[in-house]
Amino acid sequence: VMQAKYSGAGRVGRVNRELHRTQHTVPTTHTNTHSHANQASHSWNDSPASKATQDSSPAGLQEAKHALLEALLDTDRGSKATQYQRGLIEERQVAVEQYQGLEDLDYERLNGLWQLQYTTALDVLPILAANAFFKSPLPGVLPDAFQVGPIYQRFAAPVNGHGKVDNIIQVGTPLLDGPQGLTLTVKASYEVKSGHRLLLTFDAANVGDVRISEGLEAFLAPAMLPRTSIQQAALLALKQFKLSVPFRNASQMAGRGGGSYQMTFLDQDLMIGRPSDLGGTFVLTKVKA
């Protein structure tokens, strides 16, 4: 009996000691939790998205826009962006978008010419990648076989909820005058569906504005020789060449894209859009007059 009592007292003593030790360790656990929370808080406070939330001033917006455009450098409009760069750009893009949130956009600001600075759209990236694919093996000696020049969108401000937009791609070959030797234009109409959404309908594709190289012009009509009427006509025909392919039937319309376009940010010099159907994102800056 005495042994049982002693054994029981020993167990009680061990339980008390364990309880005492646990009570002293609990505050340490809480302290670590607060420490992790503080670290997470500092991480959030340092992020561009948090800065956009904290600073809604015009100066804060300009800083966020500058940070976004800076991240786009050396990506060749997205075709050379690394996975890290894409993640950084997405983060900074969201930081800019938060400044307008759900408020209706001022579509009058659409009016004008906008130049593509960056995209992740899968239907545009292969076009941009052509620059690297057709790059000359001997730069400075042989010209590039094909060049993709500037890409633009030219908007007309909506009237009664409807407007026009031209999607413009300039390309070049050795026979043309640089990367702007030929202009491809896809004309479209748009309808304002909400404060952030446009519905696009492509109308026609045009090829024109041909600028031939000096070498091709010299070949067709050498400067030291008299130009015949045939040579003059050939030069004029090339320079005035235009081709238009209208989209008239449902089968053409089904394969040409279009659809809903989500405008996530729009001010006087920066536009960000996300096509709802094809996915991806577009960042464009306004070309000053």
PDB file of C-alpha atoms in Angstrom:
ATOM      1  CA  VAL A   1       0.000   0.000   0.000  1.00  0.00           C
ATOM      2  CA  MET A   2       2.805   2.368   0.925  1.00  0.00           C
ATOM      3  CA  GLN A   3       4.514   1.577  -2.391  1.00  0.00           C
ATOM      4  CA  ALA A   4       1.284   2.240  -4.295  1.00  0.00           C
ATOM      5  CA  LYS A   5       0.838   5.575  -2.530  1.00  0.00           C
ATOM      6  CA  TYR A   6       4.430   6.522  -3.309  1.00  0.00           C
ATOM      7  CA  SER A   7       4.067   5.467  -6.927  1.00  0.00           C
ATOM      8  CA  GLY A   8       0.826   7.457  -7.262  1.00  0.00           C
ATOM      9  CA  ALA A   9       2.425  10.530  -5.700  1.00  0.00           C
ATOM     10  CA  GLY A  10       5.301  10.196  -8.128  1.00  0.00           C
ATOM     11  CA  ARG A  11       2.965  10.180 -11.111  1.00  0.00           C
ATOM     12  CA  VAL A  12       1.138  13.237  -9.776  1.00  0.00           C
ATOM     13  CA  GLY A  13       4.436  14.975  -9.329  1.00  0.00           C
ATOM     14  CA  ARG A  14       5.461  14.205 -12.890  1.00  0.00           C
ATOM     15  CA  VAL A  15       2.107  15.440 -14.203  1.00  0.00           C
ATOM     16  CA  ASN A  16       2.459  18.673 -12.226  1.00  0.00           C
ATOM     17  CA  ARG A  17       5.980  19.196 -13.516  1.00  0.00           C
ATOM     18  CA  GLU A  18       4.835  18.529 -17.106  1.00  0.00           C
ATOM     19  CA  LEU A  19       1.903  20.938 -16.708  1.00  0.00           C
ATOM     20  CA  HIS A  20       4.234  23.568 -15.257  1.00  0.00           C
ATOM     21  CA  ARG A  21       6.642  23.144 -18.191  1.00  0.00           C
ATOM     22  CA  THR A  22       3.796  23.339 -20.730  1.00  0.00           C
ATOM     23  CA  GLN A  23       2.458  26.543 -19.206  1.00  0.00           C
ATOM     24  CA  HIS A  24       5.855  28.139 -19.643  1.00  0.00           C
ATOM     25  CA  THR A  25       6.206  26.993 -23.261  1.00  0.00           C
ATOM     26  CA  VAL A  26       2.776  28.189 -24.459  1.00  0.00           C
ATOM     27  CA  PRO A  27       3.719  31.910 -24.477  1.00  0.00           C
ATOM     28  CA  THR A  28       6.776  31.000 -26.578  1.00  0.00           C
ATOM     29  CA  THR A  29       4.477  29.419 -29.167  1.00  0.00           C
ATOM     30  CA  HIS A  30       2.330  32.580 -29.248  1.00  0.00           C
ATOM     31  CA  THR A  31       5.431  34.694 -29.607  1.00  0.00           C
ATOM     32  CA  ASN A  32       6.548  32.683 -32.645  1.00  0.00           C
ATOM     33  CA  THR A  33       3.088  33.015 -34.173  1.00  0.00           C
ATOM     34  CA  HIS A  34       3.208  36.785 -33.766  1.00  0.00           C
ATOM     35  CA  SER A  35       6.687  36.773 -35.265  1.00  0.00           C
ATOM     36  CA  HIS A  36       5.515  34.916 -38.384  1.00  0.00           C
ATOM     37  CA  ALA A  37       2.531  37.236 -38.656  1.00  0.00           C
ATOM     38  CA  ASN A  38       4.808  40.262 -38.437  1.00  0.00           C
ATOM     39  CA  GLN A  39       7.062  38.821 -41.153  1.00  0.00           C
ATOM     40  CA  ALA A  40       4.061  38.201 -43.414  1.00  0.00           C
ATOM     41  CA  SER A  41       2.838  41.711 -42.696  1.00  0.00           C
ATOM     42  CA  HIS A  42       6.204  43.199 -43.642  1.00  0.00           C
ATOM     43  CA  SER A  43       6.272  41.104 -46.839  1.00  0.00           C
ATOM     44  CA  TRP A  44       2.791  42.343 -47.835  1.00  0.00           C
ATOM     45  CA  ASN A  45       3.622  45.935 -46.982  1.00  0.00           C
ATOM     46  CA  ASP A  46       6.662  45.806 -49.265  1.00  0.00           C
ATOM     47  CA  SER A  47       4.753  44.444 -52.260  1.00  0.00           C
ATOM     48  CA  PRO A  48       3.663  46.727 -55.149  1.00  0.00           C
ATOM     49  CA  ALA A  49       0.034  45.655 -54.662  1.00  0.00           C
ATOM     50  CA  SER A  50       0.155  46.793 -51.027  1.00  0.00           C
ATOM     51  CA  LYS A  51       1.766  50.096 -51.979  1.00  0.00           C
ATOM     52  CA  ALA A  52      -1.035  50.705 -54.479  1.00  0.00           C
ATOM     53  CA  THR A  53      -3.577  50.102 -51.716  1.00  0.00           C
ATOM     54  CA  GLN A  54      -1.756  52.319 -49.252  1.00  0.00           C
ATOM     55  CA  ASP A  55      -0.970  55.193 -51.643  1.00  0.00           C
ATOM     56  CA  SER A  56      -3.846  56.181 -53.929  1.00  0.00           C
ATOM     57  CA  SER A  57      -2.342  59.547 -54.837  1.00  0.00           C
ATOM     58  CA  PRO A  58      -1.478  60.567 -58.435  1.00  0.00           C
ATOM     59  CA  ALA A  59       2.205  60.376 -57.492  1.00  0.00           C
ATOM     60  CA  GLY A  60       1.694  56.805 -56.293  1.00  0.00           C
ATOM     61  CA  LEU A  61       0.039  55.863 -59.579  1.00  0.00           C
ATOM     62  CA  GLN A  62       2.879  57.369 -61.613  1.00  0.00           C
ATOM     63  CA  GLU A  63       5.373  55.408 -59.527  1.00  0.00           C
ATOM     64  CA  ALA A  64       3.434  52.175 -60.105  1.00  0.00           C
ATOM     65  CA  LYS A  65       3.219  52.813 -63.865  1.00  0.00           C
ATOM     66  CA  HIS A  66       6.941  53.577 -64.037  1.00  0.00           C
ATOM     67  CA  ALA A  67       7.724  50.349 -62.187  1.00  0.00           C
ATOM     68  CA  LEU A  68       5.585  48.366 -64.643  1.00  0.00           C
ATOM     69  CA  LEU A  69       7.139  49.901 -67.770  1.00  0.00           C
ATOM     70  CA  GLU A  70      10.607  49.414 -66.309  1.00  0.00           C
ATOM     71  CA  ALA A  71       9.884  45.697 -65.863  1.00  0.00           C
ATOM     72  CA  LEU A  72       8.981  45.415 -69.568  1.00  0.00           C
ATOM     73  CA  LEU A  73      12.473  46.408 -70.726  1.00  0.00           C
ATOM     74  CA  ASP A  74      14.538  43.737 -72.510  1.00  0.00           C
ATOM     75  CA  THR A  75      11.537  41.420 -72.997  1.00  0.00           C
ATOM     76  CA  ASP A  76      11.041  42.227 -76.722  1.00  0.00           C
ATOM     77  CA  ARG A  77       7.361  42.908 -76.081  1.00  0.00           C
ATOM     78  CA  GLY A  78       7.047  39.660 -74.142  1.00  0.00           C
ATOM     79  CA  SER A  79       8.594  37.201 -76.590  1.00  0.00           C
ATOM     80  CA  LYS A  80      11.871  36.996 -74.624  1.00  0.00           C
ATOM     81  CA  ALA A  81      10.425  37.307 -71.114  1.00  0.00           C
ATOM     82  CA  THR A  82      11.620  34.730 -68.600  1.00  0.00           C
ATOM     83  CA  GLN A  83       9.297  33.072 -66.115  1.00  0.00           C
ATOM     84  CA  TYR A  84      10.617  35.367 -63.386  1.00  0.00           C
ATOM     85  CA  GLN A  85      10.051  38.461 -65.538  1.00  0.00           C
ATOM     86  CA  ARG A  86       6.475  37.382 -66.345  1.00  0.00           C
ATOM     87  CA  GLY A  87       5.720  36.962 -62.658  1.00  0.00           C
ATOM     88  CA  LEU A  88       7.212  40.352 -61.796  1.00  0.00           C
ATOM     89  CA  ILE A  89       5.321  42.057 -64.630  1.00  0.00           C
ATOM     90  CA  GLU A  90       2.037  40.445 -63.572  1.00  0.00           C
ATOM     91  CA  GLU A  91       2.554  41.663 -60.006  1.00  0.00           C
ATOM     92  CA  ARG A  92       3.300  45.219 -61.113  1.00  0.00           C
ATOM     93  CA  GLN A  93       0.454  45.167 -63.606  1.00  0.00           C
ATOM     94  CA  VAL A  94      -2.010  44.233 -60.862  1.00  0.00           C
ATOM     95  CA  ALA A  95      -0.597  47.057 -58.737  1.00  0.00           C
ATOM     96  CA  VAL A  96      -1.465  49.542 -61.505  1.00  0.00           C
ATOM     97  CA  GLU A  97      -4.905  48.033 -62.138  1.00  0.00           C
ATOM     98  CA  GLN A  98      -5.877  48.462 -58.495  1.00  0.00           C
ATOM     99  CA  TYR A  99      -5.812  52.241 -58.866  1.00  0.00           C
ATOM    100  CA  GLN A 100      -8.992  52.150 -60.955  1.00  0.00           C
ATOM    101  CA  GLY A 101     -10.568  49.054 -59.479  1.00  0.00           C
ATOM    102  CA  LEU A 102     -14.222  48.661 -60.471  1.00  0.00           C
ATOM    103  CA  GLU A 103     -14.912  52.290 -61.370  1.00  0.00           C
ATOM    104  CA  ASP A 104     -16.132  52.827 -64.936  1.00  0.00           C
ATOM    105  CA  LEU A 105     -13.408  53.731 -67.423  1.00  0.00           C
ATOM    106  CA  ASP A 106     -13.438  56.950 -69.424  1.00  0.00           C
ATOM    107  CA  TYR A 107     -13.593  55.520 -72.950  1.00  0.00           C
ATOM    108  CA  GLU A 108     -12.982  58.952 -74.477  1.00  0.00           C
ATOM    109  CA  ARG A 109      -9.355  58.330 -73.546  1.00  0.00           C
ATOM    110  CA  LEU A 110      -9.243  55.460 -76.060  1.00  0.00           C
ATOM    111  CA  ASN A 111      -9.098  57.913 -78.960  1.00  0.00           C
ATOM    112  CA  GLY A 112      -5.665  57.856 -80.606  1.00  0.00           C
ATOM    113  CA  LEU A 113      -2.766  55.575 -81.504  1.00  0.00           C
ATOM    114  CA  TRP A 114      -1.469  53.033 -78.968  1.00  0.00           C
ATOM    115  CA  GLN A 115       1.772  51.056 -79.294  1.00  0.00           C
ATOM    116  CA  LEU A 116       2.179  47.526 -77.949  1.00  0.00           C
ATOM    117  CA  GLN A 117       4.839  47.254 -75.236  1.00  0.00           C
ATOM    118  CA  TYR A 118       4.125  43.790 -73.845  1.00  0.00           C
ATOM    119  CA  THR A 119       1.832  40.804 -74.327  1.00  0.00           C
ATOM    120  CA  THR A 120       1.373  37.212 -73.207  1.00  0.00           C
ATOM    121  CA  ALA A 121      -1.283  36.450 -75.854  1.00  0.00           C
ATOM    122  CA  LEU A 122      -0.562  33.115 -77.524  1.00  0.00           C
ATOM    123  CA  ASP A 123      -1.766  34.370 -80.914  1.00  0.00           C
ATOM    124  CA  VAL A 124       0.705  37.303 -80.919  1.00  0.00           C
ATOM    125  CA  LEU A 125       3.845  35.850 -79.317  1.00  0.00           C
ATOM    126  CA  PRO A 126       4.686  33.624 -82.351  1.00  0.00           C
ATOM    127  CA  ILE A 127       4.627  36.719 -84.573  1.00  0.00           C
ATOM    128  CA  LEU A 128       7.075  38.491 -82.274  1.00  0.00           C
ATOM    129  CA  ALA A 129       9.267  35.380 -82.052  1.00  0.00           C
ATOM    130  CA  ALA A 130       9.779  35.573 -85.828  1.00  0.00           C
ATOM    131  CA  ASN A 131      12.386  38.287 -85.224  1.00  0.00           C
ATOM    132  CA  ALA A 132      14.675  35.775 -83.518  1.00  0.00           C
ATOM    133  CA  PHE A 133      13.857  32.931 -85.926  1.00  0.00           C
ATOM    134  CA  PHE A 134      14.706  34.942 -89.056  1.00  0.00           C
ATOM    135  CA  LYS A 135      17.641  36.832 -87.575  1.00  0.00           C
ATOM    136  CA  SER A 136      20.663  37.107 -89.843  1.00  0.00           C
ATOM    137  CA  PRO A 137      23.515  34.661 -89.107  1.00  0.00           C
ATOM    138  CA  LEU A 138      25.920  37.480 -90.031  1.00  0.00           C
ATOM    139  CA  PRO A 139      24.602  40.711 -88.475  1.00  0.00           C
ATOM    140  CA  GLY A 140      25.950  43.778 -90.217  1.00  0.00           C
ATOM    141  CA  VAL A 141      26.801  41.722 -93.295  1.00  0.00           C
ATOM    142  CA  LEU A 142      23.505  40.112 -94.252  1.00  0.00           C
ATOM    143  CA  PRO A 143      20.108  41.662 -93.436  1.00  0.00           C
ATOM    144  CA  ASP A 144      17.480  39.821 -91.424  1.00  0.00           C
ATOM    145  CA  ALA A 145      15.244  37.678 -93.629  1.00  0.00           C
ATOM    146  CA  PHE A 146      12.137  38.999 -91.869  1.00  0.00           C
ATOM    147  CA  GLN A 147      11.473  41.666 -89.263  1.00  0.00           C
ATOM    148  CA  VAL A 148       8.439  42.473 -87.165  1.00  0.00           C
ATOM    149  CA  GLY A 149       8.293  46.199 -86.576  1.00  0.00           C
ATOM    150  CA  PRO A 150       5.997  48.252 -84.339  1.00  0.00           C
ATOM    151  CA  ILE A 151       2.532  46.943 -83.476  1.00  0.00           C
ATOM    152  CA  TYR A 152      -0.255  49.448 -82.853  1.00  0.00           C
ATOM    153  CA  GLN A 153      -3.933  49.773 -82.056  1.00  0.00           C
ATOM    154  CA  ARG A 154      -5.642  52.881 -83.399  1.00  0.00           C
ATOM    155  CA  PHE A 155      -8.912  53.598 -81.586  1.00  0.00           C
ATOM    156  CA  ALA A 156     -11.692  56.008 -82.396  1.00  0.00           C
ATOM    157  CA  ALA A 157     -13.616  57.108 -79.313  1.00  0.00           C
ATOM    158  CA  PRO A 158     -17.034  55.453 -79.063  1.00  0.00           C
ATOM    159  CA  VAL A 159     -20.141  57.242 -80.275  1.00  0.00           C
ATOM    160  CA  ASN A 160     -23.377  55.983 -78.721  1.00  0.00           C
ATOM    161  CA  GLY A 161     -21.485  52.992 -77.388  1.00  0.00           C
ATOM    162  CA  HIS A 162     -19.892  51.956 -80.719  1.00  0.00           C
ATOM    163  CA  GLY A 163     -16.457  52.615 -82.188  1.00  0.00           C
ATOM    164  CA  LYS A 164     -13.720  51.474 -84.562  1.00  0.00           C
ATOM    165  CA  VAL A 165     -10.247  50.082 -83.942  1.00  0.00           C
ATOM    166  CA  ASP A 166      -7.411  49.195 -86.328  1.00  0.00           C
ATOM    167  CA  ASN A 167      -4.870  46.531 -85.327  1.00  0.00           C
ATOM    168  CA  ILE A 168      -1.663  47.446 -87.153  1.00  0.00           C
ATOM    169  CA  ILE A 169       1.479  45.345 -87.640  1.00  0.00           C
ATOM    170  CA  GLN A 170       4.458  46.634 -89.614  1.00  0.00           C
ATOM    171  CA  VAL A 171       6.890  44.106 -91.079  1.00  0.00           C
ATOM    172  CA  GLY A 172       9.965  44.176 -93.271  1.00  0.00           C
ATOM    173  CA  THR A 173      12.125  42.017 -95.546  1.00  0.00           C
ATOM    174  CA  PRO A 174      15.422  42.764 -97.341  1.00  0.00           C
ATOM    175  CA  LEU A 175      13.442  44.020-100.349  1.00  0.00           C
ATOM    176  CA  LEU A 176      11.469  46.447 -98.215  1.00  0.00           C
ATOM    177  CA  ASP A 177      12.567  49.587 -96.415  1.00  0.00           C
ATOM    178  CA  GLY A 178      13.370  48.328 -92.913  1.00  0.00           C
ATOM    179  CA  PRO A 179      10.952  46.806 -90.395  1.00  0.00           C
ATOM    180  CA  GLN A 180       8.231  49.244 -91.473  1.00  0.00           C
ATOM    181  CA  GLY A 181       8.272  48.266 -95.137  1.00  0.00           C
ATOM    182  CA  LEU A 182       4.797  46.735 -95.209  1.00  0.00           C
ATOM    183  CA  THR A 183       1.731  47.419 -93.078  1.00  0.00           C
ATOM    184  CA  LEU A 184      -0.836  44.767 -92.177  1.00  0.00           C
ATOM    185  CA  THR A 185      -4.071  46.161 -90.763  1.00  0.00           C
ATOM    186  CA  VAL A 186      -7.003  44.261 -89.295  1.00  0.00           C
ATOM    187  CA  LYS A 187     -10.010  46.549 -89.012  1.00  0.00           C
ATOM    188  CA  ALA A 188     -12.562  45.927 -86.294  1.00  0.00           C
ATOM    189  CA  SER A 189     -15.652  47.399 -84.710  1.00  0.00           C
ATOM    190  CA  TYR A 190     -16.293  47.441 -81.000  1.00  0.00           C
ATOM    191  CA  GLU A 191     -19.273  47.864 -78.727  1.00  0.00           C
ATOM    192  CA  VAL A 192     -19.095  49.082 -75.156  1.00  0.00           C
ATOM    193  CA  LYS A 193     -20.734  46.383 -73.033  1.00  0.00           C
ATOM    194  CA  SER A 194     -19.877  47.713 -69.572  1.00  0.00           C
ATOM    195  CA  GLY A 195     -17.550  50.062 -67.765  1.00  0.00           C
ATOM    196  CA  HIS A 196     -14.661  47.651 -68.347  1.00  0.00           C
ATOM    197  CA  ARG A 197     -15.667  45.403 -71.244  1.00  0.00           C
ATOM    198  CA  LEU A 198     -15.668  45.801 -75.020  1.00  0.00           C
ATOM    199  CA  LEU A 199     -17.063  43.376 -77.591  1.00  0.00           C
ATOM    200  CA  LEU A 200     -14.865  43.227 -80.719  1.00  0.00           C
ATOM    201  CA  THR A 201     -15.921  42.222 -84.227  1.00  0.00           C
ATOM    202  CA  PHE A 202     -13.222  42.015 -86.912  1.00  0.00           C
ATOM    203  CA  ASP A 203     -14.368  43.454 -90.249  1.00  0.00           C
ATOM    204  CA  ALA A 204     -11.500  43.137 -92.768  1.00  0.00           C
ATOM    205  CA  ALA A 205      -7.764  42.587 -93.225  1.00  0.00           C
ATOM    206  CA  ASN A 206      -5.747  45.043 -95.322  1.00  0.00           C
ATOM    207  CA  VAL A 207      -2.216  44.913 -96.743  1.00  0.00           C
ATOM    208  CA  GLY A 208      -0.642  48.122 -97.996  1.00  0.00           C
ATOM    209  CA  ASP A 209       1.653  51.095 -97.366  1.00  0.00           C
ATOM    210  CA  VAL A 210       4.534  49.359 -99.131  1.00  0.00           C
ATOM    211  CA  ARG A 211       7.940  51.017 -98.774  1.00  0.00           C
ATOM    212  CA  ILE A 212      10.436  49.363-101.079  1.00  0.00           C
ATOM    213  CA  SER A 213      14.167  49.426-100.374  1.00  0.00           C
ATOM    214  CA  GLU A 214      16.578  51.607-102.319  1.00  0.00           C
ATOM    215  CA  GLY A 215      18.186  48.439-103.672  1.00  0.00           C
ATOM    216  CA  LEU A 216      14.927  47.147-105.141  1.00  0.00           C
ATOM    217  CA  GLU A 217      14.083  50.544-106.596  1.00  0.00           C
ATOM    218  CA  ALA A 218      17.544  50.767-108.180  1.00  0.00           C
ATOM    219  CA  PHE A 219      17.090  47.272-109.615  1.00  0.00           C
ATOM    220  CA  LEU A 220      13.697  48.074-111.136  1.00  0.00           C
ATOM    221  CA  ALA A 221      14.703  51.504-112.398  1.00  0.00           C
ATOM    222  CA  PRO A 222      18.455  52.214-112.341  1.00  0.00           C
ATOM    223  CA  ALA A 223      19.212  55.883-111.736  1.00  0.00           C
ATOM    224  CA  MET A 224      21.803  56.060-114.552  1.00  0.00           C
ATOM    225  CA  LEU A 225      19.386  54.780-117.195  1.00  0.00           C
ATOM    226  CA  PRO A 226      16.224  56.377-118.550  1.00  0.00           C
ATOM    227  CA  ARG A 227      13.123  54.953-116.900  1.00  0.00           C
ATOM    228  CA  THR A 228      10.557  53.508-119.266  1.00  0.00           C
ATOM    229  CA  SER A 229       6.824  53.723-118.719  1.00  0.00           C
ATOM    230  CA  ILE A 230       6.825  50.058-117.707  1.00  0.00           C
ATOM    231  CA  GLN A 231       9.412  50.658-114.993  1.00  0.00           C
ATOM    232  CA  GLN A 232       7.546  53.701-113.743  1.00  0.00           C
ATOM    233  CA  ALA A 233       4.297  51.731-113.659  1.00  0.00           C
ATOM    234  CA  ALA A 234       5.960  48.855-111.756  1.00  0.00           C
ATOM    235  CA  LEU A 235       7.359  51.221-109.117  1.00  0.00           C
ATOM    236  CA  LEU A 236       4.037  53.003-108.747  1.00  0.00           C
ATOM    237  CA  ALA A 237       2.143  49.726-108.492  1.00  0.00           C
ATOM    238  CA  LEU A 238       4.416  48.495-105.697  1.00  0.00           C
ATOM    239  CA  LYS A 239       4.217  51.722-103.714  1.00  0.00           C
ATOM    240  CA  GLN A 240       0.454  51.957-104.076  1.00  0.00           C
ATOM    241  CA  PHE A 241      -0.216  48.248-103.595  1.00  0.00           C
ATOM    242  CA  LYS A 242      -3.215  47.556-101.375  1.00  0.00           C
ATOM    243  CA  LEU A 243      -5.125  44.371-100.704  1.00  0.00           C
ATOM    244  CA  SER A 244      -8.286  44.120 -98.640  1.00  0.00           C
ATOM    245  CA  VAL A 245      -9.918  40.867 -97.490  1.00  0.00           C
ATOM    246  CA  PRO A 246     -13.336  41.454 -95.894  1.00  0.00           C
ATOM    247  CA  PHE A 247     -14.771  39.019 -93.371  1.00  0.00           C
ATOM    248  CA  ARG A 248     -18.244  38.418 -94.745  1.00  0.00           C
ATOM    249  CA  ASN A 249     -19.466  35.031 -93.640  1.00  0.00           C
ATOM    250  CA  ALA A 250     -19.745  33.066 -90.435  1.00  0.00           C
ATOM    251  CA  SER A 251     -16.945  30.617 -91.285  1.00  0.00           C
ATOM    252  CA  GLN A 252     -14.440  33.449 -91.700  1.00  0.00           C
ATOM    253  CA  MET A 253     -15.654  35.134 -88.526  1.00  0.00           C
ATOM    254  CA  ALA A 254     -15.382  31.928 -86.497  1.00  0.00           C
ATOM    255  CA  GLY A 255     -11.664  31.568 -87.146  1.00  0.00           C
ATOM    256  CA  ARG A 256     -10.524  35.130 -86.829  1.00  0.00           C
ATOM    257  CA  GLY A 257     -10.646  35.802 -83.093  1.00  0.00           C
ATOM    258  CA  GLY A 258     -12.416  38.848 -81.734  1.00  0.00           C
ATOM    259  CA  GLY A 259     -14.785  38.417 -78.832  1.00  0.00           C
ATOM    260  CA  SER A 260     -14.836  40.033 -75.437  1.00  0.00           C
ATOM    261  CA  TYR A 261     -12.007  42.338 -74.354  1.00  0.00           C
ATOM    262  CA  GLN A 262     -11.650  43.261 -70.680  1.00  0.00           C
ATOM    263  CA  MET A 263     -10.160  46.718 -70.152  1.00  0.00           C
ATOM    264  CA  THR A 264      -8.518  46.655 -66.726  1.00  0.00           C
ATOM    265  CA  PHE A 265      -6.784  50.052 -66.812  1.00  0.00           C
ATOM    266  CA  LEU A 266      -7.038  53.143 -69.013  1.00  0.00           C
ATOM    267  CA  ASP A 267      -5.709  56.644 -68.507  1.00  0.00           C
ATOM    268  CA  GLN A 268      -4.179  59.313 -70.709  1.00  0.00           C
ATOM    269  CA  ASP A 269      -1.032  57.336 -71.621  1.00  0.00           C
ATOM    270  CA  LEU A 270      -1.358  53.693 -70.498  1.00  0.00           C
ATOM    271  CA  MET A 271      -3.824  50.957 -71.427  1.00  0.00           C
ATOM    272  CA  ILE A 272      -4.019  47.390 -70.066  1.00  0.00           C
ATOM    273  CA  GLY A 273      -6.382  44.820 -71.537  1.00  0.00           C
ATOM    274  CA  ARG A 274      -7.109  41.132 -71.114  1.00  0.00           C
ATOM    275  CA  PRO A 275      -8.952  39.270 -73.927  1.00  0.00           C
ATOM    276  CA  SER A 276     -11.592  37.085 -72.297  1.00  0.00           C
ATOM    277  CA  ASP A 277     -11.728  34.438 -75.022  1.00  0.00           C
ATOM    278  CA  LEU A 278      -8.103  33.952 -76.085  1.00  0.00           C
ATOM    279  CA  GLY A 279      -6.487  34.802 -72.756  1.00  0.00           C
ATOM    280  CA  GLY A 280      -3.273  36.703 -72.138  1.00  0.00           C
ATOM    281  CA  THR A 281      -2.694  40.360 -71.482  1.00  0.00           C
ATOM    282  CA  PHE A 282      -1.747  43.488 -73.450  1.00  0.00           C
ATOM    283  CA  VAL A 283       0.098  46.576 -72.223  1.00  0.00           C
ATOM    284  CA  LEU A 284       0.104  49.566 -74.576  1.00  0.00           C
ATOM    285  CA  THR A 285       1.315  53.141 -74.306  1.00  0.00           C
ATOM    286  CA  LYS A 286      -0.188  56.074 -76.178  1.00  0.00           C
ATOM    287  CA  VAL A 287       1.799  57.546 -79.054  1.00  0.00           C
ATOM    288  CA  LYS A 288       2.017  61.286 -78.593  1.00  0.00           C
ATOM    289  CA  ALA A 289       0.906  63.474 -81.470  1.00  0.00           C
TER     290      ALA A 289
END
